[in-house]
C-alpha positions as semicolon CSV with decimal commas, in nm:
position;residue;x (nm);y (nm);z (nm)
1;X;0,247;1,060;-2,316
2;X;-0,124;1,142;-2,288
3;X;-0,395;0,928;-2,277
4;X;-0,564;1,082;-2,560
5;X;-0,240;1,019;-2,763
6;X;-0,297;0,642;-2,735
7;X;-0,687;0,644;-2,695
8;X;-0,850;0,342;-2,916
9;X;-1,127;0,373;-3,110
10;X;-1,461;0,222;-2,927
11;X;-1,595;0,135;-3,275
12;X;-1,305;-0,097;-3,384
13;X;-1,182;-0,442;-3,194
14;X;-0,833;-0,443;-3,049
15;X;-0,649;-0,761;-3,119
16;X;-0,952;-0,881;-3,298
17;X;-1,147;-0,930;-2,997
18;X;-1,149;-0,639;-2,734
19;X;-1,384;-0,351;-2,778
20;X;-1,298;-0,072;-2,583
21;X;-1,570;0,096;-2,365
22;X;-1,427;0,379;-2,144
23;X;-1,079;0,483;-1,996
24;X;-0,999;0,387;-1,653
25;X;-0,700;0,573;-1,596
26;X;-0,363;0,657;-1,704
27;X;0,006;0,652;-1,598
28;X;0,352;0,688;-1,695
29;X;0,346;0,371;-1,902
30;X;0,028;0,427;-2,104
31;X;-0,331;0,404;-2,049
32;X;-0,594;0,151;-1,936
33;X;-0,940;0,116;-2,085
34;X;-1,236;-0,106;-1,979
35;X;-1,316;-0,309;-2,240
36;X;-1,543;-0,598;-2,343
37;X;-1,389;-0,941;-2,485
38;X;-1,632;-1,011;-2,766
39;X;-1,542;-1,384;-2,741
40;X;-1,597;-1,435;-2,378
41;X;-1,832;-1,141;-2,285
42;X;-1,594;-1,073;-2,007
43;X;-1,495;-0,726;-1,908
44;X;-1,122;-0,677;-1,876
45;X;-0,892;-0,397;-1,809
46;X;-0,700;-0,320;-2,139
47;X;-0,357;-0,175;-2,085
48;X;-0,211;0,012;-2,384
49;X;0,173;0,090;-2,389
50;X;0,323;0,274;-2,654
51;X;0,611;0,062;-2,850
52;X;0,853;0,343;-2,763
53;X;1,228;0,268;-2,628
54;X;1,204;0,021;-2,333
55;X;0,858;0,056;-2,257
56;X;0,730;-0,234;-2,502
57;X;0,979;-0,464;-2,357
58;X;0,873;-0,392;-2,017
59;X;0,533;-0,429;-2,126
60;X;0,576;-0,775;-2,266
61;X;0,774;-0,848;-1,951
62;X;0,466;-0,729;-1,742
63;X;0,245;-0,969;-1,902
64;X;0,471;-1,277;-1,892
65;X;0,519;-1,220;-1,512
66;X;0,150;-1,191;-1,466
67;X;0,047;-1,499;-1,673
68;X;0,287;-1,712;-1,476
69;X;0,117;-1,622;-1,171
70;X;-0,174;-1,807;-1,037
71;X;-0,286;-1,653;-0,707
72;X;-0,578;-1,483;-0,569
73;X;-0,398;-1,179;-0,475
74;X;-0,232;-1,134;-0,809
75;X;-0,422;-0,954;-1,111
76;X;-0,424;-1,208;-1,372
77;X;-0,330;-1,140;-1,731
78;X;-0,529;-1,308;-1,989
79;X;-0,379;-1,221;-2,324
80;X;-0,103;-1,004;-2,473
81;X;-0,054;-0,878;-2,791
82;X;0,084;-0,593;-3,013
83;X;0,058;-0,391;-3,342
84;X;0,295;-0,182;-3,506
85;X;0,259;0,103;-3,249
86;X;0,123;-0,041;-2,920
87;X;0,145;-0,318;-2,694
88;X;-0,182;-0,447;-2,543
89;X;-0,239;-0,625;-2,229
90;X;-0,578;-0,791;-2,110
91;X;-0,607;-0,810;-1,759
92;X;-0,907;-0,938;-1,552
93;X;-1,125;-0,625;-1,445
94;X;-1,117;-0,550;-1,064
95;X;-1,334;-0,289;-0,925
96;X;-1,164;-0,122;-0,635
97;X;-0,915;0,163;-0,545
98;X;-0,536;0,164;-0,473
99;X;-0,391;0,166;-0,119
100;X;-0,271;0,509;-0,165
101;X;-0,630;0,631;-0,262
102;X;-0,776;0,468;0,034
103;X;-0,521;0,620;0,261
104;X;-0,572;0,958;0,138
105;X;-0,980;0,918;0,175
106;X;-0,987;0,741;0,510
107;X;-0,809;0,606;0,827
108;X;-0,715;0,246;0,796
109;X;-0,778;0,040;1,149
110;X;-0,434;-0,107;1,263
111;X;-0,585;-0,446;1,206
112;X;-0,690;-0,356;0,841
113;X;-0,334;-0,219;0,794
114;X;-0,186;-0,558;0,900
115;X;-0,418;-0,775;0,698
116;X;-0,341;-0,566;0,380
117;X;0,025;-0,622;0,453
118;X;-0,019;-1,008;0,516
119;X;-0,231;-1,038;0,189
120;X;0,055;-0,866;-0,006
121;X;0,309;-1,081;0,121
122;X;0,081;-1,379;0,024
123;X;0,112;-1,280;-0,334
124;X;0,498;-1,210;-0,317
125;X;0,552;-1,548;-0,150
126;X;0,389;-1,683;-0,447
127;X;0,575;-1,478;-0,689
128;X;0,905;-1,557;-0,520
129;X;0,840;-1,916;-0,541
130;X;0,792;-1,882;-0,930
131;X;1,140;-1,698;-0,967
132;X;0,986;-1,349;-0,983
133;X;1,066;-1,039;-0,754
134;X;0,843;-0,766;-0,813
135;X;1,090;-0,450;-0,747
136;X;0,810;-0,185;-0,701
137;X;0,610;-0,270;-0,436
138;X;0,427;0,046;-0,323
139;X;0,070;0,151;-0,219
140;X;-0,023;0,270;-0,575
141;X;0,060;-0,074;-0,685
142;X;-0,181;-0,233;-0,444
143;X;-0,567;-0,260;-0,516
144;X;-0,820;-0,295;-0,249
145;X;-1,095;-0,464;-0,395
146;X;-1,451;-0,339;-0,383
147;X;-1,672;-0,522;-0,182
148;X;-1,729;-0,585;0,215
149;X;-1,432;-0,820;0,284
150;X;-1,098;-0,689;0,283
151;X;-0,923;-0,805;-0,018
152;X;-0,599;-0,691;-0,168
153;X;-0,447;-0,742;-0,533
154;X;-0,077;-0,692;-0,630
155;X;-0,055;-0,482;-0,968
156;X;0,223;-0,377;-1,200
157;X;0,465;-0,633;-1,274
158;X;0,633;-0,405;-1,535
159;X;0,960;-0,384;-1,331
160;X;0,957;-0,738;-1,221
161;X;1,281;-0,935;-1,249
162;X;1,309;-1,307;-1,351
163;X;1,555;-1,568;-1,216
164;X;1,805;-1,605;-1,498
165;X;1,667;-1,327;-1,692
166;X;1,857;-1,034;-1,866
167;X;1,763;-0,704;-1,694
168;X;1,613;-0,423;-1,831
169;X;1,785;-0,147;-1,702
170;X;2,118;0,016;-1,780
171;X;2,417;-0,021;-1,537
172;X;2,353;0,209;-1,247
173;X;1,970;0,232;-1,282
174;X;1,776;0,164;-0,975
175;X;1,425;0,057;-1,107
176;X;1,115;0,125;-0,864
177;X;1,010;0,417;-0,641
178;X;1,252;0,557;-0,418
179;X;1,063;0,585;-0,114
180;X;1,005;0,207;-0,110
181;X;1,360;0,094;-0,243
182;X;1,569;-0,150;0,007
183;X;1,903;0,033;0,114
184;X;2,123;-0,251;-0,047
185;X;1,965;-0,171;-0,396
186;X;2,091;0,191;-0,347
187;X;2,435;0,057;-0,311
188;X;2,391;-0,130;-0,636
189;X;2,306;-0,476;-0,551
190;X;2,027;-0,674;-0,735
191;X;1,697;-0,688;-0,632
192;X;1,588;-1,006;-0,424
193;X;1,283;-1,129;-0,264
194;X;1,420;-0,943;0,075
195;X;1,371;-0,624;-0,124
196;X;1,028;-0,670;-0,191
197;X;1,001;-0,761;0,199
198;X;1,148;-0,432;0,292
199;X;0,905;-0,247;0,078
200;X;0,623;-0,420;0,245
201;X;0,784;-0,343;0,583
202;X;0,810;0,038;0,474
203;X;0,438;0,070;0,356
204;X;0,338;-0,128;0,691
205;X;0,514;0,109;0,900
206;X;0,370;0,407;0,705
207;X;0,006;0,284;0,762
208;X;0,061;0,215;1,114
209;X;0,243;0,540;1,214
210;X;0,050;0,761;0,998
211;X;0,345;0,899;0,802
212;X;0,611;0,772;0,591
213;X;0,941;0,665;0,765
214;X;1,140;0,860;0,503
215;X;0,944;1,164;0,432
216;X;0,997;1,507;0,585
217;X;1,358;1,532;0,471
218;X;1,502;1,689;0,146
219;X;1,478;1,490;-0,174
220;X;1,875;1,480;-0,212
221;X;1,870;1,333;0,156
222;X;1,589;1,050;0,105
223;X;1,849;0,801;-0,008
224;X;2,073;0,887;0,293
225;X;1,778;0,852;0,531
226;X;1,715;0,494;0,376
227;X;2,072;0,377;0,403
228;X;2,071;0,486;0,767
229;X;1,752;0,283;0,823
230;X;1,394;0,333;0,915
231;X;1,329;0,418;1,284
232;X;1,176;0,164;1,517
233;X;0,803;0,191;1,484
234;X;0,808;0,210;1,885
235;X;0,910;0,548;1,866
236;X;0,550;0,641;1,690
237;X;0,333;0,383;1,833
238;X;0,420;0,266;2,200
239;X;0,066;0,126;2,226
240;X;0,125;-0,158;1,967
241;X;0,184;-0,509;2,053
242;X;0,570;-0,609;2,100
243;X;0,518;-0,884;1,854
244;X;0,389;-0,653;1,600
245;X;0,653;-0,413;1,661
246;X;0,925;-0,658;1,616
247;X;0,780;-0,808;1,303
248;X;0,771;-0,476;1,126
249;X;1,132;-0,387;1,241
250;X;1,245;-0,702;1,139
251;X;1,109;-0,645;0,770
252;X;1,307;-0,339;0,809
253;X;1,658;-0,482;0,881
254;X;1,920;-0,305;0,706
255;X;2,082;-0,644;0,650
256;X;1,882;-0,824;0,393
257;X;1,986;-1,160;0,524
258;X;1,805;-1,087;0,860
259;X;1,490;-1,006;0,707
260;X;1,215;-1,293;0,706
261;X;1,081;-1,461;0,402
262;X;0,751;-1,303;0,288
263;X;0,544;-1,615;0,383
264;X;0,726;-1,618;0,722
265;X;0,639;-1,228;0,783
266;X;0,251;-1,297;0,671
267;X;0,226;-1,553;0,930
268;X;0,411;-1,364;1,190
269;X;0,156;-1,045;1,125
270;X;-0,139;-1,276;1,145
271;X;-0,020;-1,442;1,467
272;X;0,048;-1,083;1,592
273;X;-0,288;-0,984;1,502
274;X;-0,455;-1,253;1,669
275;X;-0,276;-1,253;1,992
276;X;-0,149;-0,899;2,040
277;X;-0,517;-0,707;2,063
278;X;-0,428;-0,447;1,798
279;X;-0,642;-0,153;1,838
280;X;-0,827;0,083;1,584
281;X;-0,631;0,343;1,391
282;X;-0,795;0,622;1,576
283;X;-0,508;0,621;1,842
284;X;-0,240;0,678;1,578
285;X;-0,115;1,012;1,420
286;X;-0,302;1,132;1,104
287;X;-0,078;1,111;0,778
288;X;0,124;1,377;0,653
289;X;0,181;1,259;0,310
290;X;0,171;1,445;-0,007
291;X;-0,171;1,521;-0,139
292;X;-0,361;1,503;0,191
293;X;-0,395;1,888;0,294
294;X;-0,426;1,973;0,667
295;X;-0,774;2,090;0,605
296;X;-0,890;1,743;0,446
297;X;-0,705;1,555;0,728
298;X;-0,929;1,771;0,997
299;X;-1,245;1,715;0,793
300;X;-1,172;1,325;0,763
301;X;-1,102;1,335;1,162
302;X;-1,421;1,528;1,248
303;X;-1,648;1,315;1,071
304;X;-1,682;1,021;1,312
305;X;-1,749;1,236;1,625
306;X;-1,990;1,462;1,429
307;X;-2,200;1,173;1,315
308;X;-2,186;1,037;1,670
309;X;-2,281;1,363;1,824
310;X;-2,566;1,419;1,582
311;X;-2,700;1,049;1,621
312;X;-2,693;1,074;2,000
313;X;-2,872;1,424;1,975
314;X;-3,165;1,284;1,744
315;X;-3,199;0,980;1,998
316;X;-3,169;1,180;2,323
317;X;-3,413;1,455;2,227
318;X;-3,702;1,191;2,169
319;X;-3,834;1,263;2,504
320;X;-3,870;1,640;2,564
321;X;-3,874;1,607;2,959
322;X;-3,523;1,515;2,973
323;X;-3,273;1,769;3,145
324;X;-3,080;1,956;2,906
325;X;-2,769;1,897;3,086
326;X;-2,830;1,507;3,056
327;X;-2,889;1,535;2,692
328;X;-2,555;1,761;2,644
329;X;-2,353;1,519;2,839
330;X;-2,479;1,199;2,615
331;X;-2,397;1,411;2,305
332;X;-2,072;1,532;2,456
333;X;-1,951;1,192;2,546
334;X;-2,046;1,026;2,227
335;X;-1,858;1,275;2,030
336;X;-1,546;1,263;2,259
337;X;-1,557;0,907;2,251
338;X;-1,591;0,863;1,878
339;X;-1,291;1,127;1,846
340;X;-1,050;0,886;2,048
341;X;-1,220;0,554;2,021
342;X;-1,484;0,550;1,711
343;X;-1,625;0,233;1,781
344;X;-1,711;0,318;2,146
345;X;-1,833;0,656;2,048
346;X;-2,040;0,450;1,768
347;X;-2,210;0,216;2,035
348;X;-2,279;0,506;2,265
349;X;-2,485;0,722;1,997
350;X;-2,676;0,383;1,886
351;X;-2,770;0,332;2,279
352;X;-2,876;0,674;2,318
353;X;-3,263;0,608;2,196
354;X;-3,299;0,313;2,438
355;X;-3,442;0,499;2,725
356;X;-3,669;0,724;2,561
357;X;-3,842;0,423;2,382
358;X;-3,840;0,243;2,717
359;X;-4,075;0,531;2,833
360;X;-4,286;0,438;2,531
361;X;-4,278;0,049;2,595
362;X;-3,978;-0,179;2,747
363;X;-4,050;-0,401;2,462
364;X;-3,965;-0,100;2,197
365;X;-3,636;-0,056;2,405
366;X;-3,574;-0,424;2,349
367;X;-3,640;-0,434;2,001
368;X;-3,445;-0,137;1,928
369;X;-3,173;-0,283;2,130
370;X;-3,161;-0,590;1,916
371;X;-3,169;-0,396;1,602
372;X;-2,912;-0,150;1,737
373;X;-2,659;-0,467;1,827
374;X;-2,731;-0,628;1,468
375;X;-2,633;-0,289;1,302
376;X;-2,332;-0,251;1,516
377;X;-2,215;-0,615;1,409
378;X;-2,290;-0,521;1,062
379;X;-2,090;-0,212;1,068
380;X;-1,809;-0,322;1,316
381;X;-1,527;-0,324;1,068
382;X;-1,635;0,033;0,934
383;X;-1,705;0,168;1,289
384;X;-1,597;0,532;1,164
385;X;-1,880;0,573;0,913
386;X;-2,154;0,334;1,059
387;X;-2,368;0,633;1,163
388;X;-2,384;0,784;0,820
389;X;-2,752;0,697;0,788
390;X;-2,819;0,971;1,061
391;X;-2,798;1,209;0,785
392;X;-3,146;1,109;0,687
393;X;-3,326;1,290;0,967
394;X;-3,108;1,597;0,891
395;X;-3,167;1,606;0,525
396;X;-3,531;1,507;0,526
397;X;-3,657;1,824;0,661
398;X;-3,473;2,022;0,398
399;X;-3,581;1,836;0,126
400;X;-3,242;1,707;0,051
401;X;-3,273;1,331;0,070
402;X;-3,118;1,296;-0,283
403;X;-2,805;1,359;-0,147
404;X;-2,793;1,057;0,083
405;X;-2,625;0,824;-0,176
406;X;-2,356;1,083;-0,187
407;X;-2,325;1,117;0,169
408;X;-2,290;0,741;0,240
409;X;-1,989;0,687;0,002
410;X;-1,717;0,676;0,263
411;X;-1,882;0,347;0,398
412;X;-1,694;0,044;0,282
413;X;-1,842;-0,195;0,047
414;X;-2,155;-0,194;-0,169
415;X;-2,372;-0,389;0,093
416;X;-2,298;-0,119;0,367
417;X;-2,343;0,171;0,149
418;X;-2,678;0,012;0,016
419;X;-2,819;-0,036;0,369
420;X;-2,677;0,296;0,515
421;X;-2,878;0,477;0,221
422;X;-3,197;0,268;0,283
423;X;-3,168;0,304;0,659
424;X;-3,131;0,695;0,635
425;X;-3,472;0,725;0,487
426;X;-3,632;0,471;0,745
427;X;-3,457;0,677;1,019
428;X;-3,585;1,013;0,895
429;X;-3,918;0,853;0,880
430;X;-3,906;0,709;1,234
431;X;-3,789;1,040;1,387
432;X;-4,060;1,234;1,183
433;X;-4,302;0,989;1,339
434;X;-4,175;1,043;1,692
435;X;-4,148;1,426;1,658
436;X;-4,490;1,466;1,501
437;X;-4,349;1,614;1,173
438;X;-4,461;1,564;0,813
439;X;-4,325;1,221;0,675
440;X;-4,041;1,260;0,409
441;X;-4,141;1,204;0,051
442;X;-4,531;1,185;0,101
443;X;-4,564;1,502;0,322
444;X;-4,849;1,327;0,493
445;X;-4,889;1,358;0,883
446;X;-4,736;1,064;1,063
447;X;-4,984;0,783;1,167
448;X;-5,017;0,732;1,518
449;X;-4,839;0,394;1,617
450;X;-5,084;0,199;1,833
451;X;-4,838;0,076;2,088
452;X;-4,918;0,012;2,443
453;X;-4,677;0,006;2,737
454;X;-4,762;-0,352;2,761
455;X;-4,713;-0,456;2,413
456;X;-4,480;-0,751;2,337
457;X;-4,190;-0,725;2,102
458;X;-4,375;-0,933;1,832
459;X;-4,657;-0,705;1,876
460;X;-4,432;-0,375;1,832
461;X;-4,291;-0,538;1,510
462;X;-4,637;-0,613;1,344
463;X;-4,743;-0,249;1,412
464;X;-4,436;-0,096;1,258
465;X;-4,464;-0,334;0,958
466;X;-4,823;-0,246;0,932
467;X;-4,725;0,110;0,939
468;X;-4,470;0,049;0,676
469;X;-4,728;-0,102;0,436
470;X;-4,951;0,188;0,500
471;X;-4,705;0,416;0,312
472;X;-4,529;0,196;0,063
473;X;-4,367;0,484;-0,107
474;X;-4,138;0,486;0,178
475;X;-4,011;0,140;0,144
476;X;-3,981;0,203;-0,222
477;X;-3,801;0,545;-0,168
478;X;-3,545;0,347;0,073
479;X;-3,498;0,078;-0,206
480;X;-3,427;0,369;-0,454
481;X;-3,185;0,540;-0,238
482;X;-3,005;0,232;-0,167
483;X;-2,985;0,138;-0,522
484;X;-2,876;0,484;-0,591
485;X;-2,577;0,470;-0,352
486;X;-2,488;0,108;-0,492
487;X;-2,454;0,207;-0,840
488;X;-2,291;0,573;-0,775
489;X;-1,925;0,459;-0,778
490;X;-1,979;0,299;-1,118
491;X;-2,014;0,623;-1,277
492;X;-1,704;0,750;-1,071
493;X;-1,463;0,478;-1,041
494;X;-1,103;0,507;-1,176
495;X;-0,905;0,203;-1,130
496;X;-0,534;0,266;-1,132
497;X;-0,381;0,011;-1,353
498;X;-0,168;0,254;-1,550
């Protein structure tokens, strides 16, 4: 059923308290709207399901499961009700995107992939203790919260099974998504907590290997491939620690009795993360999942080395007397390093301006080094896109600084996006001053900075601050770009609750 077919009126209250604002998304079971709870003033995600066939019973079952769960990794259900045509579930509104969307848009680092799985297992362990089996754990039912810290929410308990409750599926039905269903369920066995653990094992294998363990075969043979079991992860990732490989393989044991409990697997994954030296995902093959075309993957793969090369070029060419061969070597080494090891390429590109600045004043190089280290630490978990601010010096001469908020959107978290956009204008200003070009926004000639070779770090900082105050439009512009980068996702966000 289409979203329009069950679109509520924005002028009437649903269940006497929820005012629909705008649609968030739709799925096979119905649609989800952002709504305002007129009684509490809170935003909620209002799920609307038509009362047709089994859909209404599953919706009420979903609400019952969600209301029983009280865990930070489970989306809470505040209320459930119905009228003659629809069932309504009011969930807490959580801004973010699904794991499937994230996998299509960017490469997850190995440590992020492991932590995501561990957080999902935390949620499942809580559900299992309350007698609930999810039965449909998959990337599109996992929501990564908007923000700087990695936080996962488990969605959609519409297929959940309760201890002692009647099943809603007919004899022979296998509810859930085939690619993540455990082999014993294909044989007709009931879903168990171990079935959920299998699903987490599949998605962890997928995120670490860059492909799904059971894709690549004709659809009619997928069930046979699942029954045969997933290949050992070591066949795809020999570089991973043995402890992590063993944990993933244990979750994918064909015998459900040999799989660990969700809580035990979460602990083992985190221990492997702490002791095994898990490396960034740039070393693993690229995903071949549906919806991610070869061209899209190539563009995504080229972003970090391109950013590193451009940033290194901007820094290395600040002094015109450097030999072209040396400049080329810095650019190439930075780009190649970013291709294989994004954090290494990131560090090389950030270090490129140190020597040119040292020719102006040693303290200038020291001050820049301190700021570069702070930026490196700030964006370390998002190193693939840590150099997006380098778009500023490229776009400013073309009069295209307004595109900066869009360019920095791949950065993770509103704080990082805001900082990247603001820094893009400041970097463009600094580069224009060094190169003798007109300043962005104002078009004025860059004021000469009164920096002597003997100046201290504090004196240089004072000079830079005074120069910024002379042109307050630049600081205001940086703030405006940062604000635009922060609020842009609000206009485009489509949370997938449906």
